[in-house]
Amino acid sequence: MNVKELINIALDARERAYVPYSNFKVGAALLSKSGKIYTGCNIESASFTPTICAERTAISKAVSEGDRDIEAIAVVGNMEDFTYPCGVCRQVIREFGKNATIIIAKSEEEYKLYSLDDLLPYSFGPEDLDK
Ligand code: THU
């Protein structure tokens, strides 16, 4: 996996964010186990609730194309600080990427790597329903 390339693609995707209400742009780039890359940006709504985060946009694109296994996902926000996935996105990453690497980046040079377990310990997932 090329971490810097994935961050660069997420930075590009961030430009397409539709954020008239928060003005907080987020970009994501998802690398699937099949080797394909899916991008995502946050898309807001005047009625607020339908807003979708960049991470879930990318995951929805991957899953709807039949790609259900996340190898890695890079996330970039537009603030000085690192932008971490919200709780809902962590749970959705859990569904399709129990062993995924989560790249939290400000730039190609400044990033941190996490496992899903770092961000969502003691998680509940598909296997729990099989017991
Ligand atoms: N947002 C994301 O896209 N991803 C995150 O990980 C955190 C929050 C978006 C949702 C909303 O459009 C804006 O950031 C402010 O919450």
Coordinates of N, CA and C and ligand atoms in Angstrom, one line a residue:
M1 N 0.8 -1.2 0.0 CA 0.0 0.0 0.0 C 0.9 1.3 0.0
N2 N 0.5 2.2 -0.9 CA 1.2 3.5 -0.9 C 0.5 4.5 -0.1
V3 N 0.9 4.8 1.1 CA 0.2 5.6 2.1 C 0.1 7.1 1.5
K4 N 1.2 7.6 1.0 CA 1.3 8.9 0.5 C 0.3 9.1 -0.7
E5 N 0.3 8.1 -1.6 CA -0.6 8.2 -2.7 C -2.1 8.3 -2.3
L6 N -2.4 7.4 -1.3 CA -3.8 7.4 -0.8 C -4.2 8.7 -0.1
I7 N -3.2 9.3 0.6 CA -3.5 10.6 1.2 C -3.7 11.7 0.1
N8 N -2.9 11.6 -0.9 CA -3.0 12.6 -2.0 C -4.4 12.5 -2.7
I9 N -4.9 11.3 -2.8 CA -6.2 11.1 -3.5 C -7.3 11.6 -2.5
A10 N -7.1 11.4 -1.2 CA -8.1 11.9 -0.3 C -8.1 13.5 -0.3
L11 N -6.9 14.0 -0.4 CA -6.8 15.5 -0.5 C -7.6 16.0 -1.7
D12 N -7.5 15.4 -2.8 CA -8.2 15.7 -4.0 C -9.7 15.6 -3.8
A13 N -10.1 14.5 -3.2 CA -11.5 14.2 -3.0 C -12.1 15.3 -2.1
R14 N -11.3 15.8 -1.1 CA -11.8 16.8 -0.2 C -12.2 18.1 -0.9
E15 N -11.6 18.4 -2.0 CA -12.0 19.5 -2.8 C -13.5 19.5 -3.3
R16 N -14.0 18.2 -3.4 CA -15.3 18.1 -3.9 C -16.4 18.0 -2.8
A17 N -15.9 18.3 -1.6 CA -16.9 18.3 -0.5 C -18.0 19.3 -0.7
Y18 N -19.2 19.0 -0.3 CA -20.3 19.9 -0.4 C -20.7 20.3 1.0
V19 N -20.2 21.4 1.5 CA -20.3 21.8 2.9 C -20.8 23.2 3.1
P20 N -22.0 23.6 2.5 CA -22.4 25.0 2.7 C -22.8 25.3 4.1
Y21 N -23.0 24.3 5.0 CA -23.5 24.6 6.4 C -22.3 24.6 7.4
S22 N -21.4 23.7 7.3 CA -20.3 23.6 8.3 C -19.1 24.3 7.7
N23 N -19.0 24.3 6.4 CA -17.7 24.8 5.8 C -16.5 23.9 6.2
F24 N -16.8 22.7 6.6 CA -15.7 21.8 7.1 C -15.6 20.7 6.1
K25 N -14.5 20.8 5.3 CA -14.3 19.8 4.2 C -13.6 18.6 4.7
V26 N -14.1 17.4 4.3 CA -13.4 16.2 4.6 C -13.2 15.4 3.4
G27 N -12.1 14.7 3.2 CA -11.9 13.8 2.0 C -11.5 12.5 2.5
A28 N -11.8 11.4 1.8 CA -11.4 10.1 2.1 C -11.0 9.3 0.9
A29 N -10.1 8.4 1.0 CA -9.7 7.5 -0.1 C -9.6 6.1 0.5
L30 N -10.4 5.2 0.0 CA -10.4 3.8 0.5 C -9.7 2.9 -0.5
L31 N -8.8 2.1 0.0 CA -8.1 1.1 -0.8 C -8.8 -0.2 -0.4
S32 N -9.4 -0.9 -1.5 CA -10.0 -2.2 -1.2 C -9.0 -3.3 -1.3
K33 N -9.3 -4.5 -0.7 CA -8.4 -5.6 -0.8 C -8.2 -6.0 -2.3
S34 N -9.1 -5.7 -3.1 CA -9.0 -6.0 -4.6 C -8.0 -5.1 -5.3
G35 N -7.6 -4.0 -4.6 CA -6.6 -3.1 -5.1 C -7.2 -1.8 -5.7
K36 N -8.5 -1.7 -5.7 CA -9.2 -0.5 -6.3 C -9.2 0.6 -5.2
I37 N -9.3 1.8 -5.7 CA -9.4 3.0 -4.8 C -10.7 3.7 -5.0
Y38 N -11.4 4.0 -3.9 CA -12.7 4.7 -4.0 C -12.6 6.0 -3.2
T39 N -13.0 7.1 -3.7 CA -12.9 8.3 -3.0 C -14.2 8.7 -2.4
G40 N -14.2 9.6 -1.4 CA -15.4 10.1 -0.8 C -15.2 11.5 -0.2
C41 N -16.2 12.3 -0.2 CA -16.2 13.6 0.4 C -17.5 13.7 1.3
N42 N -17.5 14.7 2.2 CA -18.8 14.8 2.9 C -19.7 15.6 2.1
I43 N -21.0 15.3 2.3 CA -22.1 15.9 1.5 C -23.2 16.3 2.5
E44 N -23.4 17.6 2.6 CA -24.3 18.1 3.6 C -25.7 18.3 3.0
S45 N -26.7 18.5 3.9 CA -28.1 18.7 3.5 C -28.7 19.8 4.3
A46 N -29.6 20.6 3.6 CA -30.3 21.7 4.3 C -31.1 21.2 5.5
S47 N -31.5 19.9 5.5 CA -32.2 19.4 6.7 C -31.2 18.7 7.6
F48 N -29.9 18.8 7.4 CA -28.8 18.4 8.3 C -28.7 16.9 8.5
T49 N -29.8 16.2 8.9 CA -29.7 14.8 9.2 C -29.2 13.9 8.1
P50 N -29.6 14.2 6.8 CA -29.1 13.3 5.7 C -27.6 13.5 5.4
T51 N -26.9 14.4 6.1 CA -25.5 14.6 5.8 C -24.7 13.3 5.9
I52 N -23.8 13.1 4.9 CA -23.0 11.9 5.0 C -21.5 12.3 5.0
C53 N -20.8 11.6 5.9 CA -19.4 11.8 6.0 C -18.6 11.3 4.8
A54 N -17.4 11.8 4.7 CA -16.5 11.4 3.6 C -16.2 9.9 3.6
E55 N -16.0 9.4 4.8 CA -15.7 8.0 4.9 C -16.8 7.1 4.4
R56 N -18.0 7.4 4.9 CA -19.2 6.6 4.5 C -19.5 6.8 3.0
T57 N -19.2 7.9 2.4 CA -19.4 8.1 1.0 C -18.5 7.1 0.3
A58 N -17.2 7.1 0.7 CA -16.3 6.1 0.0 C -16.7 4.7 0.2
I59 N -17.1 4.4 1.4 CA -17.5 3.0 1.7 C -18.7 2.6 0.9
S60 N -19.7 3.5 0.8 CA -20.9 3.2 0.0 C -20.5 3.0 -1.4
K61 N -19.6 3.8 -2.0 CA -19.2 3.6 -3.3 C -18.6 2.2 -3.5
A62 N -17.7 1.8 -2.6 CA -17.0 0.5 -2.7 C -18.0 -0.6 -2.6
V63 N -18.8 -0.6 -1.6 CA -19.7 -1.7 -1.4 C -20.7 -1.8 -2.5
S64 N -21.2 -0.7 -3.0 CA -22.2 -0.7 -4.1 C -21.5 -1.2 -5.4
E65 N -20.2 -1.2 -5.5 CA -19.5 -1.7 -6.7 C -19.1 -3.2 -6.4
G66 N -19.5 -3.7 -5.3 CA -19.2 -5.1 -5.0 C -17.9 -5.3 -4.2
D67 N -17.3 -4.3 -3.8 CA -16.0 -4.3 -3.1 C -16.3 -4.2 -1.6
R68 N -16.2 -5.3 -0.9 CA -16.6 -5.2 0.5 C -15.5 -5.3 1.6
D69 N -14.3 -5.4 1.1 CA -13.2 -5.5 2.0 C -12.2 -4.3 2.0
I70 N -12.2 -3.6 3.1 CA -11.3 -2.4 3.2 C -9.9 -2.8 3.6
E71 N -8.9 -2.5 2.8 CA -7.5 -2.7 3.2 C -7.1 -1.5 4.1
A72 N -7.4 -0.3 3.5 CA -7.0 0.9 4.2 C -7.9 2.0 3.8
I73 N -8.0 3.0 4.7 CA -8.8 4.2 4.4 C -8.1 5.5 4.9
A74 N -7.9 6.4 4.1 CA -7.2 7.7 4.5 C -8.2 8.8 4.6
V75 N -8.1 9.6 5.7 CA -9.0 10.6 6.0 C -8.3 11.9 6.2
V76 N -8.8 13.0 5.5 CA -8.2 14.3 5.7 C -9.3 15.3 5.9
G77 N -9.1 16.2 7.0 CA -10.0 17.2 7.2 C -9.4 18.6 6.8
N78 N -10.1 19.6 7.1 CA -9.6 20.9 6.7 C -9.1 21.8 7.8
M79 N -8.9 21.3 8.9 CA -8.5 22.1 10.1 C -7.0 21.9 10.3
E80 N -6.5 22.6 11.3 CA -5.1 22.5 11.7 C -4.8 21.1 12.3
D81 N -5.9 20.6 13.0 CA -5.7 19.3 13.7 C -6.0 18.1 12.8
F82 N -5.7 16.9 13.3 CA -6.1 15.7 12.6 C -7.6 15.6 12.7
T83 N -8.2 15.0 11.7 CA -9.7 14.8 11.8 C -9.9 13.3 11.9
Y84 N -10.5 12.9 13.0 CA -10.7 11.4 13.2 C -12.2 11.1 12.8
P85 N -12.4 9.9 12.3 CA -13.7 9.4 11.9 C -14.7 9.5 13.1
C86 N -15.9 9.9 12.8 CA -17.0 10.0 13.9 C -17.3 8.5 14.3
G87 N -18.1 8.4 15.3 CA -18.5 7.1 15.8 C -19.3 6.3 14.8
V88 N -20.1 6.9 14.1 CA -20.9 6.2 13.1 C -20.0 5.6 12.0
C89 N -19.1 6.4 11.5 CA -18.1 5.9 10.5 C -17.2 4.8 11.0
R90 N -16.8 4.9 12.3 CA -16.0 3.8 12.9 C -16.8 2.5 12.8
Q91 N -18.1 2.6 13.2 CA -18.9 1.4 13.2 C -19.0 0.8 11.7
V92 N -19.2 1.7 10.8 CA -19.3 1.2 9.4 C -18.0 0.7 8.9
I93 N -16.9 1.3 9.3 CA -15.6 0.7 8.9 C -15.5 -0.7 9.5
R94 N -16.0 -0.8 10.7 CA -15.9 -2.1 11.4 C -16.6 -3.2 10.6
E95 N -17.7 -2.8 10.0 CA -18.5 -3.8 9.2 C -17.7 -4.4 8.0
F96 N -16.9 -3.5 7.4 CA -16.3 -3.9 6.1 C -14.7 -3.9 6.2
G97 N -14.2 -3.6 7.4 CA -12.7 -3.5 7.5 C -12.2 -3.8 8.9
K98 N -12.6 -4.9 9.4 CA -12.2 -5.3 10.8 C -10.6 -5.1 11.0
N99 N -9.9 -5.5 9.9 CA -8.4 -5.4 10.0 C -7.9 -4.2 9.2
A100 N -8.7 -3.2 8.9 CA -8.2 -2.1 8.1 C -7.2 -1.2 8.8
T101 N -6.4 -0.6 8.0 CA -5.5 0.4 8.5 C -6.2 1.8 8.2
I102 N -6.2 2.6 9.2 CA -6.9 3.9 9.1 C -5.8 5.0 9.2
I103 N -5.7 5.7 8.1 CA -4.7 6.7 8.0 C -5.3 8.1 8.2
I104 N -4.9 8.7 9.3 CA -5.4 10.1 9.6 C -4.3 11.1 9.3
A105 N -4.7 11.9 8.3 CA -3.6 12.8 7.7 C -4.0 14.2 7.7
K106 N -2.9 15.1 7.8 CA -3.0 16.5 7.5 C -2.5 16.7 6.1
S107 N -1.4 16.0 5.8 CA -0.7 16.2 4.5 C 0.0 14.8 4.2
E108 N 0.6 14.8 3.1 CA 1.4 13.6 2.7 C 2.5 13.3 3.7
E109 N 3.0 14.4 4.4 CA 4.1 14.2 5.3 C 3.7 14.0 6.7
E110 N 2.5 14.5 7.1 CA 2.0 14.4 8.4 C 0.8 13.5 8.5
Y111 N 1.0 12.3 9.0 CA -0.1 11.4 9.2 C 0.2 10.4 10.3
K112 N -0.9 9.7 10.7 CA -0.8 8.7 11.8 C -1.6 7.5 11.3
L113 N -1.1 6.3 11.7 CA -1.7 5.1 11.3 C -2.3 4.4 12.5
Y114 N -3.6 3.9 12.3 CA -4.3 3.3 13.4 C -4.9 2.0 12.9
S115 N -5.2 1.1 13.8 CA -6.0 -0.1 13.4 C -7.4 0.3 13.8
L116 N -8.4 -0.5 13.3 CA -9.8 -0.2 13.7 C -9.9 -0.4 15.2
D117 N -9.2 -1.4 15.7 CA -9.3 -1.7 17.1 C -8.8 -0.6 18.0
D118 N -7.8 0.2 17.5 CA -7.4 1.4 18.2 C -8.5 2.4 18.4
L119 N -9.3 2.6 17.3 CA -10.3 3.6 17.3 C -11.7 3.1 17.8
L120 N -11.9 1.8 17.7 CA -13.2 1.2 18.2 C -12.9 -0.1 18.9
P121 N -12.3 0.0 20.2 CA -12.1 -1.2 20.9 C -13.3 -1.9 21.4
Y122 N -13.2 -3.2 21.7 CA -14.4 -4.0 22.2 C -15.6 -3.8 21.3
S123 N -15.4 -3.8 20.0 CA -16.4 -3.5 19.0 C -17.4 -4.6 18.8
F124 N -18.6 -4.2 18.3 CA -19.6 -5.2 18.0 C -19.6 -5.3 16.5
G125 N -19.7 -6.5 15.9 CA -19.7 -6.6 14.5 C -20.4 -7.8 14.0
P126 N -20.4 -8.1 12.7 CA -21.2 -9.2 12.1 C -21.0 -10.5 12.8
E127 N -19.8 -10.9 13.2 CA -19.5 -12.2 13.8 C -20.3 -12.4 15.1
D128 N -20.6 -11.3 15.8 CA -21.3 -11.4 17.1 C -22.8 -11.9 16.9
L129 N -23.3 -11.6 15.7 CA -24.7 -12.1 15.4 C -24.7 -13.6 15.1
D130 N -23.5 -14.1 14.8 CA -23.5 -15.5 14.4 C -23.4 -16.5 15.5
K131 N -23.2 -15.9 16.7 CA -22.9 -16.8 17.9 C -24.2 -17.5 18.4
Ligands
THU1 N1 -17.3 14.8 8.9 C1 -16.8 13.8 8.0 O1 -17.0 13.9 6.8 N2 -16.0 12.9 8.5 C2 -15.6 12.8 9.8 O2 -14.9 11.9 10.2 C3 -16.0 13.8 10.8 C4 -17.1 14.7 10.3 C5 -18.2 15.8 8.3 C6 -19.6 15.8 8.5 C7 -20.1 17.2 8.4 O3 -20.3 17.5 7.0 C8 -18.8 18.0 8.8 O4 -17.8 17.1 8.8 C9 -19.0 18.6 10.2 O5 -19.4 17.7 11.1

